PDB file of C-alpha atoms in Angstrom:
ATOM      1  CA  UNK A   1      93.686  95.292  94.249  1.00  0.00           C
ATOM      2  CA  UNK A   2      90.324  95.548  95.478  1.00  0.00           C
ATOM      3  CA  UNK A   3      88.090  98.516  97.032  1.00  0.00           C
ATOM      4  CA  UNK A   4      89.968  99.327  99.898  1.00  0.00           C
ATOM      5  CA  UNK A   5      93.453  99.304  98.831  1.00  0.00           C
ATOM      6  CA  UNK A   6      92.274 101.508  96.029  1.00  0.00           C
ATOM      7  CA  UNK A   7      90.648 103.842  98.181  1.00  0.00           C
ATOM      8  CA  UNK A   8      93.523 103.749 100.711  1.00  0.00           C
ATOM      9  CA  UNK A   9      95.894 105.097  97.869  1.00  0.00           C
ATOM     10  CA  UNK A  10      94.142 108.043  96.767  1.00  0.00           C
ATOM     11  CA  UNK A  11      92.985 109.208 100.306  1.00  0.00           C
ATOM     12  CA  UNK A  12      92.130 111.542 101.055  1.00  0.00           C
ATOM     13  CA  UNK A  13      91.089 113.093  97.822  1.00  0.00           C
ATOM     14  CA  UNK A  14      87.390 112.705  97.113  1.00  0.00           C
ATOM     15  CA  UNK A  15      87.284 112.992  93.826  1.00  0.00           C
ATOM     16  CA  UNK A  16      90.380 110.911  92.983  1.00  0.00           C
ATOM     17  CA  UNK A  17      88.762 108.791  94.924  1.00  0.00           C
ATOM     18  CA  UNK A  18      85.307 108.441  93.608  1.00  0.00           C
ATOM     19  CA  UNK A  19      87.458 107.716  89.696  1.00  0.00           C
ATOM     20  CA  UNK A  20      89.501 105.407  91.324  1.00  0.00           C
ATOM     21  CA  UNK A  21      86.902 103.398  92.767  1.00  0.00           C
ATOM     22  CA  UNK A  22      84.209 103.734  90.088  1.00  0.00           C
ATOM     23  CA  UNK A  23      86.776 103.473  87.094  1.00  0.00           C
ATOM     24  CA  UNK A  24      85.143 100.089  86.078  1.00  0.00           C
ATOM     25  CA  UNK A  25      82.360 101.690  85.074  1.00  0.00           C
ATOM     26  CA  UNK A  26      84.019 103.737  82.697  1.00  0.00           C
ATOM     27  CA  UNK A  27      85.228 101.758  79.072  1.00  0.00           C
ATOM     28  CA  UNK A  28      88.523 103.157  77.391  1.00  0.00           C
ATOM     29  CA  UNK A  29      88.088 106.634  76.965  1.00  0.00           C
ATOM     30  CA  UNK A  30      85.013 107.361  77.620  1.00  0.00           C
ATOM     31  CA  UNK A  31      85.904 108.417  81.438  1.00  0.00           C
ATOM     32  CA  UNK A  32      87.185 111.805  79.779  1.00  0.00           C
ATOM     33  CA  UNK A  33      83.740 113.238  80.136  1.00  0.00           C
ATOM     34  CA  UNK A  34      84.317 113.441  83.775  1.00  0.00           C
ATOM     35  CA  UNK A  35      85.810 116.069  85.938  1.00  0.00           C
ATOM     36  CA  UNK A  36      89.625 116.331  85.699  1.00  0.00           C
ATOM     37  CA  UNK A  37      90.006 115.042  89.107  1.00  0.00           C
ATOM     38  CA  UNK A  38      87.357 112.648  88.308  1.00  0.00           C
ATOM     39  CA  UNK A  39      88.985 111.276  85.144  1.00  0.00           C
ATOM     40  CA  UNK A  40      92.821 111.400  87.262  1.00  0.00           C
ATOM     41  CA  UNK A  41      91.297 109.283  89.685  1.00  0.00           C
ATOM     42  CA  UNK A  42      90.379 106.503  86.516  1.00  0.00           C
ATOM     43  CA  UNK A  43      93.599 106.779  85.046  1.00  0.00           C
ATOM     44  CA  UNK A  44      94.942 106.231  88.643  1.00  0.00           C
ATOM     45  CA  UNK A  45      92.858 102.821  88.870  1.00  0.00           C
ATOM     46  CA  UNK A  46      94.522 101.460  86.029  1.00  0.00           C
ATOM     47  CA  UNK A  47      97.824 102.305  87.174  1.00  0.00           C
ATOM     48  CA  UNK A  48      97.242 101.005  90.110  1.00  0.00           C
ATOM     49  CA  UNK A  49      95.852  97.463  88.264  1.00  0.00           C
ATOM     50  CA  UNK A  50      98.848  97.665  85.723  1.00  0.00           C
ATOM     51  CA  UNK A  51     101.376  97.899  88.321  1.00  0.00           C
ATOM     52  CA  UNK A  52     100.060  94.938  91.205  1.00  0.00           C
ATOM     53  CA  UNK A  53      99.136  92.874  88.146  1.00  0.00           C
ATOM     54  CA  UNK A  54     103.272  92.651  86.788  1.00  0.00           C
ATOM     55  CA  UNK A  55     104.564  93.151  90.493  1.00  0.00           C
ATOM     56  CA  UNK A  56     106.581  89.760  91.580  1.00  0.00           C
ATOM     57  CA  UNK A  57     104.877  89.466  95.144  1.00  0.00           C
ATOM     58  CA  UNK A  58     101.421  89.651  93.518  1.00  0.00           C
ATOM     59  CA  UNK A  59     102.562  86.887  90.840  1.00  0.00           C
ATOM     60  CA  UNK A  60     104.182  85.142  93.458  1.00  0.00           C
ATOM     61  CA  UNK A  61     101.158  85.243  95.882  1.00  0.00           C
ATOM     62  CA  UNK A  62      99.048  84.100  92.904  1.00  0.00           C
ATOM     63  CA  UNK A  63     100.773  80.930  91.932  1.00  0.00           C
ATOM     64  CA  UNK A  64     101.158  79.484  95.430  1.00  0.00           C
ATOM     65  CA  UNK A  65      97.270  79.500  95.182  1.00  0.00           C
ATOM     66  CA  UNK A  66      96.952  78.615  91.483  1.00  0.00           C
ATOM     67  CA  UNK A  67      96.624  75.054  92.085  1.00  0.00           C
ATOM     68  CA  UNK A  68      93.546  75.511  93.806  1.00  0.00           C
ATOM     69  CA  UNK A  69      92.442  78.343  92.776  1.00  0.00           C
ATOM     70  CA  UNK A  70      92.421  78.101  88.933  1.00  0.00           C
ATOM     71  CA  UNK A  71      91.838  81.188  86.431  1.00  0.00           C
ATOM     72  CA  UNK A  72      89.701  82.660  90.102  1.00  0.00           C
ATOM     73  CA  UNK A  73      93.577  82.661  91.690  1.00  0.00           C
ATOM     74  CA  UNK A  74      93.994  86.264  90.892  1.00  0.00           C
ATOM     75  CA  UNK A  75      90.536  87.465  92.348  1.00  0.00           C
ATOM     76  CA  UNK A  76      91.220  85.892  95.268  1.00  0.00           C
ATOM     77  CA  UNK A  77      94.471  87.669  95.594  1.00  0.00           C
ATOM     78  CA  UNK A  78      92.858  91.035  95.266  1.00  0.00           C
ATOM     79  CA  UNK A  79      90.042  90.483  97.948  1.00  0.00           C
ATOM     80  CA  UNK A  80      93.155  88.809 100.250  1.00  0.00           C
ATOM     81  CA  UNK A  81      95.010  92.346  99.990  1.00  0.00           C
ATOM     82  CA  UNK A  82      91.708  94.337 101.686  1.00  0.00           C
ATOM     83  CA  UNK A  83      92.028  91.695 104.245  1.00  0.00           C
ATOM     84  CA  UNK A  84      96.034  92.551 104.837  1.00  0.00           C
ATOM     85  CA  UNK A  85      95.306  95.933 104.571  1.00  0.00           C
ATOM     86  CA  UNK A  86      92.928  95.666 107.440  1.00  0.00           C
ATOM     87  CA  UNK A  87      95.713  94.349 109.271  1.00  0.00           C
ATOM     88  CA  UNK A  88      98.304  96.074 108.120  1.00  0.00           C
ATOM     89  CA  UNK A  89      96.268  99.631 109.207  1.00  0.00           C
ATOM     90  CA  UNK A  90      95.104  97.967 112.249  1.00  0.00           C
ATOM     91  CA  UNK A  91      99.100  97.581 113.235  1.00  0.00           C
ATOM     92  CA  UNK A  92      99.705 101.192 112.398  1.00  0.00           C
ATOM     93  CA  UNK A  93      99.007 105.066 113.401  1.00  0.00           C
ATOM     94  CA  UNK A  94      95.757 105.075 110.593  1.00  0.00           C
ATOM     95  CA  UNK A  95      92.343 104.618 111.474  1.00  0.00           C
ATOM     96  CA  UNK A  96      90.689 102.127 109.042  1.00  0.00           C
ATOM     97  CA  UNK A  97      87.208 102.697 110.501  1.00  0.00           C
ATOM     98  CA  UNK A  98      87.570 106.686 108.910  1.00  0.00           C
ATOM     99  CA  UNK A  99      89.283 104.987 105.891  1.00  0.00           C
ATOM    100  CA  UNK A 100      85.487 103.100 105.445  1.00  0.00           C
ATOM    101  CA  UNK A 101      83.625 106.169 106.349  1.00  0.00           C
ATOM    102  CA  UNK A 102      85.190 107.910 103.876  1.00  0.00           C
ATOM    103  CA  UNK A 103      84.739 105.283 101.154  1.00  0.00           C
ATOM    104  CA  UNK A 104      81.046 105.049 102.124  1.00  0.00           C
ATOM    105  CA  UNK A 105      80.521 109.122 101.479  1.00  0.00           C
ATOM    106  CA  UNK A 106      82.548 108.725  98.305  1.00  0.00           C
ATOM    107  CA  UNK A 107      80.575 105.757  96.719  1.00  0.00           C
ATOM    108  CA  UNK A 108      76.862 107.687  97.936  1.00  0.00           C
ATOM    109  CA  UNK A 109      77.899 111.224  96.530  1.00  0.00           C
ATOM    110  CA  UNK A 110      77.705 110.839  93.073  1.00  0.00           C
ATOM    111  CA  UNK A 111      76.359 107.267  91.839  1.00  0.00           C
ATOM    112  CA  UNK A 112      76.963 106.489  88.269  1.00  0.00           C
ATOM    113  CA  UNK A 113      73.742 105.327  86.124  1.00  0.00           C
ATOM    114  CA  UNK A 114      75.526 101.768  85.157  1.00  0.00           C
ATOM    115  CA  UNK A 115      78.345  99.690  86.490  1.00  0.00           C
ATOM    116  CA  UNK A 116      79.463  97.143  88.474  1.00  0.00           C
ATOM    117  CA  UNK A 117      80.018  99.083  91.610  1.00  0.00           C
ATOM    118  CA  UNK A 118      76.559 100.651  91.044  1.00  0.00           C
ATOM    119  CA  UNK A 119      75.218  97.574  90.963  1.00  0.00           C
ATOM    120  CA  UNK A 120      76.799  96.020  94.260  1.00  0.00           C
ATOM    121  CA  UNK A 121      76.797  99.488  96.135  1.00  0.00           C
ATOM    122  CA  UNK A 122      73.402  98.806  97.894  1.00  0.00           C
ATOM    123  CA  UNK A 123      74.859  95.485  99.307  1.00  0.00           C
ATOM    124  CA  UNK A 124      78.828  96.831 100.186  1.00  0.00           C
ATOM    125  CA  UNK A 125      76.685  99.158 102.271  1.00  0.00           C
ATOM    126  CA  UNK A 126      74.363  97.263 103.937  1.00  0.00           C
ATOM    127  CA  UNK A 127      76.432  94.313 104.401  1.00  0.00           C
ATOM    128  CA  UNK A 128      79.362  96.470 105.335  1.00  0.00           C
ATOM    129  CA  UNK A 129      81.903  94.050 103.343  1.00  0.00           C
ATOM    130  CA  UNK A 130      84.372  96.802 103.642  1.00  0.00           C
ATOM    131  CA  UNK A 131      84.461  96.296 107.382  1.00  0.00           C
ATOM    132  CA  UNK A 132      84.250  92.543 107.345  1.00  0.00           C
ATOM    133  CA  UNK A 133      87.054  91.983 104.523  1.00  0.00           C
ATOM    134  CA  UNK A 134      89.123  92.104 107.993  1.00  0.00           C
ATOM    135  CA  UNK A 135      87.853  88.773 108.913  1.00  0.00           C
ATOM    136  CA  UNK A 136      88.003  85.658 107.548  1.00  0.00           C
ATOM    137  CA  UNK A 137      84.103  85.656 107.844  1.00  0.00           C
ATOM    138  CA  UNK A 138      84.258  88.275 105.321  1.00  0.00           C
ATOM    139  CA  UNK A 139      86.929  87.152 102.803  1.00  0.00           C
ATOM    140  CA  UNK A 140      85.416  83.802 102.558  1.00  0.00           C
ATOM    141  CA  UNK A 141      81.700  85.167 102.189  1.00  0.00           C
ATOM    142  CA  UNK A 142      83.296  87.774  99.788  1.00  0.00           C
ATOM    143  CA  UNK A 143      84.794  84.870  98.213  1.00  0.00           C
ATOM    144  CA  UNK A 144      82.057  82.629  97.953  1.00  0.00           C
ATOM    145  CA  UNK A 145      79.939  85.168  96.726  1.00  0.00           C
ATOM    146  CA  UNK A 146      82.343  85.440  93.713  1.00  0.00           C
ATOM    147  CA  UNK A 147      82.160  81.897  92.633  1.00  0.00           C
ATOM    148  CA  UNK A 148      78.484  82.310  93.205  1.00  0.00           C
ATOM    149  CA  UNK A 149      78.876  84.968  90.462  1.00  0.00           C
ATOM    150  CA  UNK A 150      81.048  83.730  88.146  1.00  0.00           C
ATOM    151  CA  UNK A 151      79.725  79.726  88.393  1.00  0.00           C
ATOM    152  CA  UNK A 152      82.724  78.907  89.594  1.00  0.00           C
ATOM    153  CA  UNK A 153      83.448  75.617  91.989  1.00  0.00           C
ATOM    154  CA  UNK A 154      86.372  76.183  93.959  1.00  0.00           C
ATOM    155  CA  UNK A 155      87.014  75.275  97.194  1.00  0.00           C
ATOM    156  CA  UNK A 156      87.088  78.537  98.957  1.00  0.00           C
ATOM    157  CA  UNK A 157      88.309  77.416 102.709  1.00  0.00           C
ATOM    158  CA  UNK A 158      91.230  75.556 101.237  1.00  0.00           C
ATOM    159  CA  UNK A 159      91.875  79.258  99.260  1.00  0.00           C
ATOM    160  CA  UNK A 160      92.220  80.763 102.539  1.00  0.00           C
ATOM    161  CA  UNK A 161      93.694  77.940 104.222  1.00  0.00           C
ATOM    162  CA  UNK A 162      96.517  78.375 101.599  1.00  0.00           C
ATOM    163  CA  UNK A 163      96.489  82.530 101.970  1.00  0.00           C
ATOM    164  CA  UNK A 164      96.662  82.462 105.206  1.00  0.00           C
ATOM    165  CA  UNK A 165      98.318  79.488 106.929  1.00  0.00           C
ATOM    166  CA  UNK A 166     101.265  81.964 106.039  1.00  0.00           C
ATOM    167  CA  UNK A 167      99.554  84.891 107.296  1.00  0.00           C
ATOM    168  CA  UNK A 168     102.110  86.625 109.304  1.00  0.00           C
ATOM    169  CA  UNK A 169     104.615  85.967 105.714  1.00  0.00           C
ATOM    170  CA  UNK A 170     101.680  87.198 103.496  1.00  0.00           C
ATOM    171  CA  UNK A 171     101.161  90.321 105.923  1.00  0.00           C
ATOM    172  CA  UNK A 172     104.511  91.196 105.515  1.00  0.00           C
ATOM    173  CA  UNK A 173     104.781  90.993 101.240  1.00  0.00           C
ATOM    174  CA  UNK A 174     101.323  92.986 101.374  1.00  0.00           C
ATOM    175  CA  UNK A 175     102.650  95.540 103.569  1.00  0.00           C
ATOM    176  CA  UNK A 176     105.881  95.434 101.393  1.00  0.00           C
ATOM    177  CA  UNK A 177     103.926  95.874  98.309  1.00  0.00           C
ATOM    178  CA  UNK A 178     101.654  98.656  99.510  1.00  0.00           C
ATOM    179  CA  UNK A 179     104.710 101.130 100.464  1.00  0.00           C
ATOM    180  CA  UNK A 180     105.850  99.690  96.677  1.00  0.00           C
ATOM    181  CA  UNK A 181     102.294 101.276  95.554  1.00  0.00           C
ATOM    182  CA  UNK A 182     102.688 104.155  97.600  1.00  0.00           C
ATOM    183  CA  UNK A 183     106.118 105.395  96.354  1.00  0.00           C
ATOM    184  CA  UNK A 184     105.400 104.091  92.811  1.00  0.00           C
ATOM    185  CA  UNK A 185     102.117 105.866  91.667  1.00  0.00           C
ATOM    186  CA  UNK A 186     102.337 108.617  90.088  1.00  0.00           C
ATOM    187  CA  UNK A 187      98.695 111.121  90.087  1.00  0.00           C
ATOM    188  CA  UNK A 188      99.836 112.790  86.757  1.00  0.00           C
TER     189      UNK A 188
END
């Protein structure tokens, strides 16, 4: 999963939070230097990974798009789920808008010296991808700016083209697979 569905999972807890989405960062052990709530909130992250990366929707999801997608299929997936989260809060009582806020504080409070998210926090913020990964605007520039990354050539409209010509089918097996999440995870 990507930022937001992590940080939807172990909201409201700040620290939890701040592990989960700054885990990355944080090789093997080596996160067991940080607070216990801290170091929770990477263990949580991997959970999280471990269990979306066996689950049959996500390895179902990812092989309708292999064929276009390649070894970038699974990437893809992950940014697809912030943008079905988006609609999946959107369609419910929670307020994604204090979902981001919260994020935002979380990622400022305590910045790590290295890491990936270190790196890109500067430009989540500014750009505000967390708001736009509920347009197709943003999952395709999110997208794009992967295989930018990663020198990769795929053909990121027909990506979305195939995520999303089912949309109101994927939108269901993402909402189906984040109550999965939510009654699978365990925070000990």
């Amino acid at each position: 999963m990507n930022f937001l569905v992590h940080a939807w999972l172990s909201y409201p807890n700040r620290d939890l939070t701040w592990g989960n989405l700054y885990a990355d960062a944080f090789k093997g052990s080596s996160f067991k230097i940080l607070s216990d709530e801290k170091a929770k909130g990477v263990a949580f992250h991997r959970q999280i990974d471990s269990l979306t990366d066996e689950h049959a929707i996500v390895k179902e999801i990812i092989q309708s798009i292999r064929p276009i997608a390649g070894k970038m299929a699974p990437i893809y997936v992950d940014v697809a789920f912030d943008y079905w989260l988006h609609k999946h809060l959107e369609n419910s009582e929670s307020d994604i808008t204090q979902l981001i806020d919260f994020v935002h504080e979380v990622l400022q409070s305590d910045v790590p010296e290295k890491g990936k998210m270190t790196r890109m926090l500067p430009f989540l913020l500014s750009e505000q991808w967390l708001t736009r990964y509920g347009t197709y605007d943003g999952i395709s520039a999110a997208m794009n700016g992967l295989n930018y990354r990663m020198s990769m050539k795929y053909d990121v409209n027909k990506v979305l083209e195939a995520l999303l010509s089912h949309d109101g089918l994927m939108a269901q097996r993402s909402s189906e697979m984040f109550e999965y999440l939510k009654n699978q995870l365990t925070l000990h």
